[in-house]
Coordinates of C-alpha atoms in Angstrom, one line a residue:
M1 CA 16.8 61.5 -0.7
K2 CA 19.1 63.8 -1.0
V3 CA 22.5 63.3 -1.8
K4 CA 24.7 63.0 1.3
R5 CA 28.0 65.0 1.4
I6 CA 30.7 62.8 0.9
V7 CA 33.9 63.5 2.9
A8 CA 37.0 63.6 0.7
I9 CA 40.6 63.1 1.2
I10 CA 43.5 65.1 -0.7
T11 CA 47.0 63.8 -0.7
A12 CA 49.8 66.2 1.1
T13 CA 52.2 64.8 -1.0
I14 CA 51.9 64.6 -4.9
M15 CA 53.9 61.7 -6.0
M16 CA 56.3 62.4 -9.0
A17 CA 54.3 62.9 -12.3
G18 CA 55.3 60.6 -14.8
I19 CA 55.5 61.8 -18.4
L20 CA 56.0 58.7 -20.7
T21 CA 55.7 59.1 -24.2
G22 CA 54.3 56.8 -26.7
C23 CA 52.0 56.6 -29.7
G24 CA 48.5 54.9 -29.9
R25 CA 47.2 53.6 -33.0
N26 CA 45.8 57.3 -33.5
N27 CA 49.3 58.9 -33.0
D28 CA 47.9 60.7 -30.0
S29 CA 50.6 61.3 -27.3
V30 CA 50.2 58.7 -24.6
T31 CA 51.8 58.3 -21.1
T32 CA 51.2 56.4 -18.1
G33 CA 52.8 55.5 -14.9
N34 CA 56.1 57.1 -13.5
K35 CA 58.6 58.9 -15.7
D36 CA 61.8 58.1 -14.0
S37 CA 61.4 54.5 -12.5
N38 CA 60.0 51.0 -13.6
S39 CA 58.6 50.7 -10.2
T40 CA 55.7 52.2 -8.7
N41 CA 54.8 53.2 -4.9
Q42 CA 51.6 53.4 -2.9
T43 CA 52.7 54.8 0.5
Q44 CA 51.2 58.5 0.7
K45 CA 49.9 60.6 3.8
T46 CA 46.3 61.9 3.0
E47 CA 44.6 65.1 4.6
P48 CA 40.7 65.4 4.4
A49 CA 38.6 67.9 1.9
T50 CA 35.3 67.5 0.2
T51 CA 33.7 66.6 -3.2
A52 CA 30.2 66.7 -3.1
P53 CA 28.6 68.2 -6.2
V54 CA 27.3 71.6 -5.6
T55 CA 25.0 73.8 -8.0
E56 CA 26.0 77.5 -9.2
A57 CA 24.5 78.7 -6.2
G58 CA 26.8 76.8 -4.0
E59 CA 24.1 74.4 -2.9
V60 CA 24.6 70.4 -2.6
K61 CA 22.9 68.9 -5.5
D62 CA 20.4 66.5 -5.1
L63 CA 21.1 63.3 -7.4
S64 CA 18.7 61.1 -5.8
G65 CA 16.7 58.9 -8.5
T66 CA 19.3 59.6 -11.0
K67 CA 20.2 56.1 -12.9
I68 CA 23.6 55.3 -14.5
S69 CA 25.1 52.5 -16.1
F70 CA 28.8 51.1 -15.5
L71 CA 30.4 48.4 -18.1
N72 CA 32.2 46.0 -16.4
S73 CA 35.1 44.2 -18.1
K74 CA 36.2 42.3 -15.2
G75 CA 34.0 39.4 -15.0
E76 CA 35.0 38.2 -11.6
I77 CA 34.3 41.3 -9.8
Q78 CA 30.6 41.5 -11.1
T79 CA 28.9 40.4 -7.9
A80 CA 31.2 42.9 -6.1
L81 CA 30.4 45.7 -8.0
E82 CA 26.7 45.4 -7.9
E83 CA 27.2 45.4 -4.1
M84 CA 28.9 48.0 -4.2
A85 CA 26.7 50.1 -6.6
A86 CA 23.9 49.0 -3.8
A87 CA 26.0 50.6 -1.0
F88 CA 26.5 53.8 -3.1
E89 CA 22.9 53.8 -4.0
E90 CA 22.2 53.5 -0.1
E91 CA 24.3 56.6 0.7
T92 CA 23.1 58.9 -2.3
G93 CA 20.0 57.6 -3.9
V94 CA 21.9 57.2 -7.2
V95 CA 21.3 53.9 -8.9
V96 CA 24.1 52.5 -10.7
E97 CA 23.1 49.6 -13.1
I98 CA 26.3 47.1 -13.5
I99 CA 26.4 45.9 -17.2
A100 CA 28.5 42.6 -17.6
C101 CA 31.0 42.3 -20.6
G102 CA 30.0 39.1 -22.0
T103 CA 32.6 36.1 -21.2
G104 CA 35.2 36.0 -24.0
E105 CA 33.9 39.3 -25.2
S106 CA 36.2 42.1 -26.3
P107 CA 35.4 45.3 -24.0
Y108 CA 35.9 47.2 -27.2
T109 CA 33.9 45.6 -29.1
K110 CA 31.3 45.6 -26.7
I111 CA 31.3 49.2 -26.1
T112 CA 31.6 50.1 -29.9
S113 CA 28.6 47.9 -30.0
M114 CA 26.6 50.2 -27.4
Y115 CA 27.5 53.4 -29.0
N116 CA 26.4 52.0 -32.6
S117 CA 23.2 50.8 -31.2
G118 CA 22.6 54.2 -29.1
T119 CA 22.8 52.3 -25.6
A120 CA 26.3 53.6 -24.5
P121 CA 26.9 53.4 -20.7
T122 CA 27.6 56.0 -18.8
M123 CA 30.6 54.6 -17.5
A124 CA 32.8 52.1 -19.0
M125 CA 35.7 49.8 -17.4
L126 CA 38.1 49.1 -20.1
D127 CA 41.6 48.0 -21.1
T128 CA 44.2 51.1 -21.2
T129 CA 44.5 50.5 -25.0
D130 CA 40.7 50.6 -25.7
I131 CA 40.5 54.2 -23.5
V132 CA 43.3 55.6 -25.8
A133 CA 41.1 54.3 -28.8
L134 CA 38.1 56.1 -27.4
A135 CA 38.9 59.3 -25.3
K136 CA 38.7 62.1 -27.7
E137 CA 35.3 60.9 -29.5
H138 CA 33.5 59.5 -26.3
A139 CA 35.4 60.1 -23.1
L140 CA 34.9 62.9 -20.6
D141 CA 38.2 65.1 -19.8
L142 CA 38.5 64.5 -15.9
S143 CA 41.8 66.3 -15.7
E144 CA 40.6 68.4 -13.1
E145 CA 39.0 65.9 -10.9
L146 CA 40.3 66.1 -7.3
W147 CA 41.3 62.1 -7.6
V148 CA 43.6 62.8 -10.1
S149 CA 46.5 63.9 -7.5
Q150 CA 45.9 60.6 -5.6
C151 CA 46.3 58.5 -8.7
E152 CA 49.5 60.2 -10.2
N153 CA 51.3 57.3 -10.6
Q154 CA 48.8 55.2 -12.5
L155 CA 47.4 57.7 -14.6
T156 CA 47.2 57.4 -18.8
R157 CA 47.5 60.9 -20.1
I158 CA 46.3 61.5 -24.0
D159 CA 47.8 64.6 -25.2
D160 CA 48.4 65.3 -21.8
K161 CA 44.7 65.2 -20.7
V162 CA 43.4 62.3 -18.0
Y163 CA 40.3 60.5 -19.6
S164 CA 40.2 57.6 -17.1
F165 CA 40.1 56.6 -13.8
P166 CA 42.8 53.9 -13.0
F167 CA 40.3 51.7 -11.1
C168 CA 43.0 49.0 -9.7
V169 CA 46.5 47.8 -10.5
E170 CA 46.9 44.3 -11.5
G171 CA 50.0 42.6 -11.8
R172 CA 51.1 39.4 -13.6
G173 CA 53.5 36.7 -13.8
L174 CA 53.9 33.4 -12.6
I175 CA 51.8 32.3 -9.5
Y176 CA 53.3 29.7 -7.0
N177 CA 51.7 27.6 -4.8
K178 CA 54.4 27.4 -2.0
K179 CA 52.9 24.4 0.0
A180 CA 52.5 22.6 -2.8
I181 CA 56.5 23.1 -3.7
E182 CA 57.6 22.6 -0.1
D183 CA 55.6 19.7 0.2
T184 CA 57.0 18.0 -3.1
L185 CA 60.6 19.2 -2.4
G186 CA 60.8 18.9 1.6
T187 CA 62.3 22.0 2.2
S188 CA 61.5 25.7 2.2
F189 CA 61.0 27.7 -0.8
D190 CA 62.4 30.9 -1.6
P191 CA 60.9 32.8 -4.8
G192 CA 63.6 35.1 -4.7
S193 CA 65.6 32.1 -5.6
V194 CA 63.9 31.8 -9.1
N195 CA 65.4 34.9 -10.9
S196 CA 66.7 33.1 -14.1
Y197 CA 65.7 30.7 -17.1
D198 CA 68.1 28.1 -15.5
A199 CA 66.8 28.6 -12.0
L200 CA 63.2 27.7 -13.1
E201 CA 64.5 24.9 -15.0
K202 CA 66.0 23.8 -12.0
L203 CA 63.1 24.3 -9.6
L204 CA 60.7 22.3 -12.3
E205 CA 62.9 19.2 -12.6
E206 CA 63.2 18.9 -8.9
L207 CA 59.3 19.3 -8.6
R208 CA 59.0 16.3 -11.4
A209 CA 61.7 14.1 -9.6
G210 CA 60.2 14.8 -6.3
G211 CA 57.0 13.1 -7.6
M212 CA 55.1 16.1 -9.3
E213 CA 54.9 15.3 -12.8
N214 CA 53.8 18.2 -14.4
P215 CA 54.3 21.3 -12.1
V216 CA 52.9 24.0 -14.6
V217 CA 49.4 25.2 -15.6
I218 CA 49.0 27.1 -19.1
S219 CA 45.7 28.0 -19.8
K220 CA 44.4 28.2 -23.4
E221 CA 42.7 31.3 -23.5
D222 CA 43.6 33.8 -26.3
W223 CA 43.2 36.4 -23.8
S224 CA 46.1 34.7 -21.7
L225 CA 48.2 33.9 -24.4
G226 CA 48.1 36.9 -26.6
A227 CA 47.7 39.5 -24.0
H228 CA 49.4 38.4 -21.0
Q229 CA 51.9 35.9 -21.7
L230 CA 52.9 37.2 -25.5
G231 CA 52.5 40.9 -23.8
F232 CA 55.9 39.9 -21.9
I233 CA 57.9 40.8 -24.9
Y234 CA 56.8 44.0 -25.0
D235 CA 56.5 45.0 -21.5
T236 CA 59.9 43.9 -20.5
Y237 CA 61.7 45.9 -23.3
D238 CA 62.7 48.3 -20.6
G239 CA 59.9 48.2 -18.1
T240 CA 58.1 51.4 -19.4
T241 CA 55.1 52.0 -21.2
K242 CA 57.1 54.5 -23.6
G243 CA 59.6 51.8 -24.0
S244 CA 57.3 49.2 -25.1
Q245 CA 55.5 51.9 -27.6
E246 CA 59.3 52.5 -28.9
L247 CA 59.4 48.8 -29.6
I248 CA 56.0 48.4 -31.4
G249 CA 56.8 51.3 -33.5
K250 CA 59.9 49.7 -34.6
L251 CA 57.7 46.6 -35.3
K252 CA 55.2 48.6 -37.0
D253 CA 57.9 49.9 -39.4
G254 CA 59.4 47.1 -40.2
S255 CA 62.6 48.1 -39.0
L256 CA 62.8 45.5 -36.5
K257 CA 61.9 41.9 -36.8
V258 CA 60.5 40.0 -33.3
E259 CA 62.6 37.1 -34.5
D260 CA 65.9 39.7 -34.2
Y261 CA 64.5 40.8 -30.7
E262 CA 66.3 39.3 -28.0
R263 CA 63.4 39.3 -25.5
Y264 CA 61.2 37.2 -28.2
N265 CA 63.7 34.5 -28.2
Q266 CA 64.0 34.5 -24.5
F267 CA 60.1 34.5 -24.3
I268 CA 60.0 31.4 -26.2
D269 CA 62.7 29.5 -24.2
T270 CA 60.6 30.1 -21.1
M271 CA 57.4 29.3 -22.8
N272 CA 58.9 26.0 -24.2
L273 CA 60.1 25.1 -20.8
L274 CA 56.9 25.8 -19.2
L275 CA 55.1 23.7 -22.1
K276 CA 57.1 20.9 -21.2
Y277 CA 55.9 20.5 -18.1
N278 CA 52.3 21.6 -18.7
I279 CA 49.9 19.7 -16.9
N280 CA 47.4 20.1 -20.0
G281 CA 50.3 19.3 -22.4
K282 CA 48.6 16.1 -23.9
D283 CA 45.9 18.3 -25.1
P284 CA 46.6 21.9 -24.6
L285 CA 43.6 23.4 -26.4
G286 CA 41.7 21.1 -24.5
A287 CA 42.2 22.9 -21.2
L288 CA 39.4 24.0 -19.1
Y289 CA 39.8 27.3 -17.5
E290 CA 37.6 26.3 -14.5
Q291 CA 40.0 23.2 -14.3
D292 CA 43.4 25.2 -14.1
P293 CA 42.8 26.9 -10.6
I294 CA 41.9 23.5 -9.1
F295 CA 45.4 21.9 -10.6
L296 CA 46.8 24.5 -8.3
A297 CA 44.7 24.7 -5.4
D298 CA 45.0 21.1 -5.0
G299 CA 48.8 20.7 -5.2
E300 CA 48.7 18.8 -8.5
A301 CA 50.7 21.7 -10.0
A302 CA 52.6 24.3 -8.7
I303 CA 52.7 27.2 -10.8
W304 CA 50.1 28.9 -13.0
A305 CA 51.0 31.5 -15.5
N306 CA 48.2 34.1 -15.0
G307 CA 47.4 37.4 -13.1
C308 CA 46.1 38.6 -9.6
W309 CA 43.0 38.9 -10.9
A310 CA 43.2 35.0 -11.0
W311 CA 42.5 35.0 -7.2
P312 CA 38.9 34.3 -6.9
N313 CA 39.0 31.5 -9.3
I314 CA 41.9 29.9 -7.0
A315 CA 39.7 30.4 -4.3
E316 CA 36.5 29.0 -5.6
A317 CA 38.9 25.9 -6.2
G318 CA 39.3 25.5 -2.4
A319 CA 42.2 27.9 -1.6
S320 CA 42.2 30.1 1.6
S321 CA 43.4 33.6 2.1
E322 CA 45.9 32.3 4.7
D323 CA 47.3 29.7 1.9
Q324 CA 50.7 30.9 0.9
Y325 CA 50.5 31.9 -2.9
G326 CA 52.5 34.7 -4.7
F327 CA 54.1 35.3 -7.9
I328 CA 57.9 34.7 -9.3
P329 CA 58.6 36.7 -12.6
F330 CA 58.2 34.9 -16.2
V331 CA 61.6 34.6 -16.1
L332 CA 63.4 35.8 -19.3
G333 CA 67.1 34.5 -20.3
N334 CA 69.9 34.1 -17.3
D335 CA 70.7 37.6 -16.2
T336 CA 70.0 37.3 -12.5
T337 CA 70.5 41.2 -12.6
D338 CA 67.7 41.9 -15.1
F339 CA 64.7 43.5 -14.1
A340 CA 62.6 41.0 -15.7
N341 CA 63.9 38.5 -13.6
N342 CA 63.6 40.2 -10.1
S343 CA 60.6 42.3 -10.4
I344 CA 56.5 41.8 -11.5
Q345 CA 54.8 43.6 -14.1
A346 CA 52.1 45.9 -12.5
S347 CA 50.0 48.4 -13.7
A348 CA 46.7 50.0 -13.8
S349 CA 45.7 47.8 -16.4
K350 CA 41.6 48.6 -16.0
Q351 CA 40.5 52.2 -16.6
V352 CA 37.2 53.7 -16.4
M353 CA 36.1 56.2 -18.5
I354 CA 32.6 58.5 -18.4
D355 CA 30.9 59.1 -21.5
S356 CA 30.9 62.6 -23.0
T357 CA 28.5 62.5 -25.7
K358 CA 25.3 60.8 -24.4
A359 CA 25.0 61.2 -20.9
T360 CA 23.0 64.1 -19.1
E361 CA 24.5 66.9 -16.9
N362 CA 23.1 64.8 -13.8
E363 CA 24.4 61.6 -15.1
V364 CA 27.6 62.8 -15.9
T365 CA 27.9 64.6 -12.0
A366 CA 26.4 61.3 -10.6
A367 CA 29.1 59.1 -12.5
K368 CA 31.9 61.8 -11.1
E369 CA 30.2 61.1 -7.6
F370 CA 30.7 57.3 -8.0
I371 CA 34.3 57.7 -8.8
N372 CA 34.8 60.2 -5.6
W373 CA 33.2 57.3 -3.7
L374 CA 35.5 54.9 -4.5
V375 CA 38.6 57.2 -4.0
F376 CA 37.4 58.9 -0.8
N377 CA 34.6 57.5 1.0
E378 CA 35.8 55.1 3.6
Q379 CA 33.1 52.9 2.7
G380 CA 34.2 52.8 -0.7
Q381 CA 37.6 52.3 0.1
K382 CA 37.1 49.3 1.9
M383 CA 34.7 47.6 -0.8
L384 CA 37.2 48.4 -3.4
V385 CA 39.9 46.4 -1.6
E386 CA 37.8 44.1 0.2
T387 CA 34.6 43.2 -1.8
A388 CA 36.0 43.7 -5.2
A389 CA 39.4 42.4 -3.7
V390 CA 41.5 44.4 -6.1
I391 CA 44.7 46.7 -5.3
P392 CA 43.7 50.4 -5.4
A393 CA 45.6 52.6 -7.7
C394 CA 45.0 55.4 -5.4
T395 CA 47.6 56.3 -2.6
N396 CA 45.2 57.6 -0.3
N397 CA 43.6 54.2 0.3
T398 CA 45.4 52.2 2.6
Y399 CA 43.0 49.1 3.3
E400 CA 45.5 46.1 2.9
A401 CA 44.6 43.2 0.4
L402 CA 43.2 40.2 1.6
D403 CA 44.0 37.4 -0.7
P404 CA 48.0 36.4 -0.9
L405 CA 48.1 37.5 -4.3
G406 CA 46.9 41.0 -3.6
K407 CA 49.4 41.0 -0.9
D408 CA 52.4 40.1 -2.7
I409 CA 51.5 42.7 -5.3
Q410 CA 51.3 45.3 -2.5
S411 CA 54.1 44.4 -0.9
R412 CA 56.2 44.3 -4.1
L413 CA 54.8 47.9 -5.2
A414 CA 56.1 49.1 -1.5
K415 CA 59.4 47.7 -2.2
E416 CA 59.6 48.8 -5.6
E417 CA 60.1 45.5 -7.1
T418 CA 57.4 46.2 -9.9
Y419 CA 57.5 47.5 -13.3
S420 CA 54.9 49.3 -14.6
S421 CA 54.9 49.4 -18.5
S422 CA 51.4 48.5 -19.8
Y423 CA 51.9 48.1 -23.5
I424 CA 49.0 49.6 -25.6
A425 CA 48.1 47.5 -28.6
P426 CA 45.1 47.3 -31.0
S427 CA 41.8 45.7 -29.9
D428 CA 42.6 42.6 -31.9
H429 CA 45.7 42.0 -30.9
W430 CA 44.8 39.1 -28.1
S431 CA 42.5 37.5 -30.4
V432 CA 44.9 37.5 -33.2
L433 CA 48.1 36.8 -31.9
G434 CA 46.1 35.0 -29.1
A435 CA 45.4 32.5 -32.0
A436 CA 48.9 32.5 -33.3
M437 CA 49.9 31.4 -29.8
Q438 CA 47.2 28.6 -29.4
K439 CA 48.7 27.1 -32.5
Y440 CA 52.1 27.6 -31.0
I441 CA 51.3 26.1 -28.0
A442 CA 49.6 23.1 -29.6
G443 CA 52.5 22.3 -31.8
K444 CA 50.9 23.2 -34.9
S445 CA 53.2 26.1 -35.8
S446 CA 56.8 26.7 -35.1
K447 CA 58.7 29.5 -33.5
E448 CA 59.6 31.2 -36.9
E449 CA 55.8 30.7 -38.2
L450 CA 54.9 32.4 -34.7
A451 CA 57.2 35.4 -35.5
A452 CA 56.2 35.5 -39.0
S453 CA 52.3 36.1 -37.7
I454 CA 53.7 38.8 -35.0
D455 CA 56.0 40.7 -37.7
S456 CA 52.9 40.4 -39.9
Y457 CA 50.1 41.7 -37.5
W458 CA 52.4 44.8 -36.5
T459 CA 53.4 45.7 -40.0
S460 CA 49.8 45.7 -40.9
Q461 CA 49.0 48.4 -38.7
K462 CA 48.5 52.1 -39.7

């Protein structure tokens, strides 16, 4: 089967380029998101163009029969990606093998192991920090691809080059179940009212008084505690990746101790409050991730510290896409004008790179076409949003999220109620400091000991 021509779309207006400087662990210049705003925006007009691969003679290239592989680090969309690969194969004849990263396995460890064993995938979906680490050695320069103009606000640039495709936007905070809250309180709930530590404390007190003994779910996973919860201290420095890297730079050179950093102390206050009402409180490290969404969906709890990627878990627990779920900020302190208390962290946290060292020319071309299919093909756009249930990072995809968490993030993006910082840390950050966080939530270490672990971790980085 000859590859079919994929009709593409290019943007009529390029969103303002973000030039955020920072430093990865290899001291490359790393920029992400929007330069002058904490927010992102997803409302752009589009016009058609073409991305079909052509030969030097100008003929459409036949890629049918080409086999490529794709390492997936979002386990919850493994089946969806396989369905999308099947649809792409039906249209182009290109076979895409979707390789799952093991549950709890570090994507960085997985990809480096595959390179070391000579089985590197053609494409790999990784966290931004992993892309920064691997880009110059293993990733193809994608700076000239047509989709770059569609995703300008969500790009990660390394020394001003684009080495990865922003697969989706993800947001995190405190997920609420509105019905559970309103049934318990007997009144309507305005999530915008929770914009400070005191407001969150008041809500939790009222829920307990109303009969919901422990309204909060705190999961024990190291990736949740180390990467997502603790990560708020970096991402809320000023809401930009540049700011988070400035903060991390101070922690690395020892000019700032985390215990002297206001956001850390605010974070501990909020975490202590959440732990006070944690439904897993009797045995925090005995919590089961499979059970956590059931607490929320059944209304035994009303708040879960997590991100929009958790929707498949909540749905499996019995929630309907018609139910009212959304995010309140992981509040820090009592300043109700603080952006951290009035907006949600949302950024292109998952990036796709194409291998530059092992893949053949045909495999590289096929990999580029798969990305083009996701960005420009109507079926690809639709499946990205409705099958994989992710929020697209490219502005030309106007499909609306089907689930309430995705809708909430999309709505906040449109209203500029997000901040786009995506801090960059070594790949062992979540496991090392996740373990330190596990000790803390289990009551086996103090605030001071947790701070010492964070200080030690960063000053040991080179």
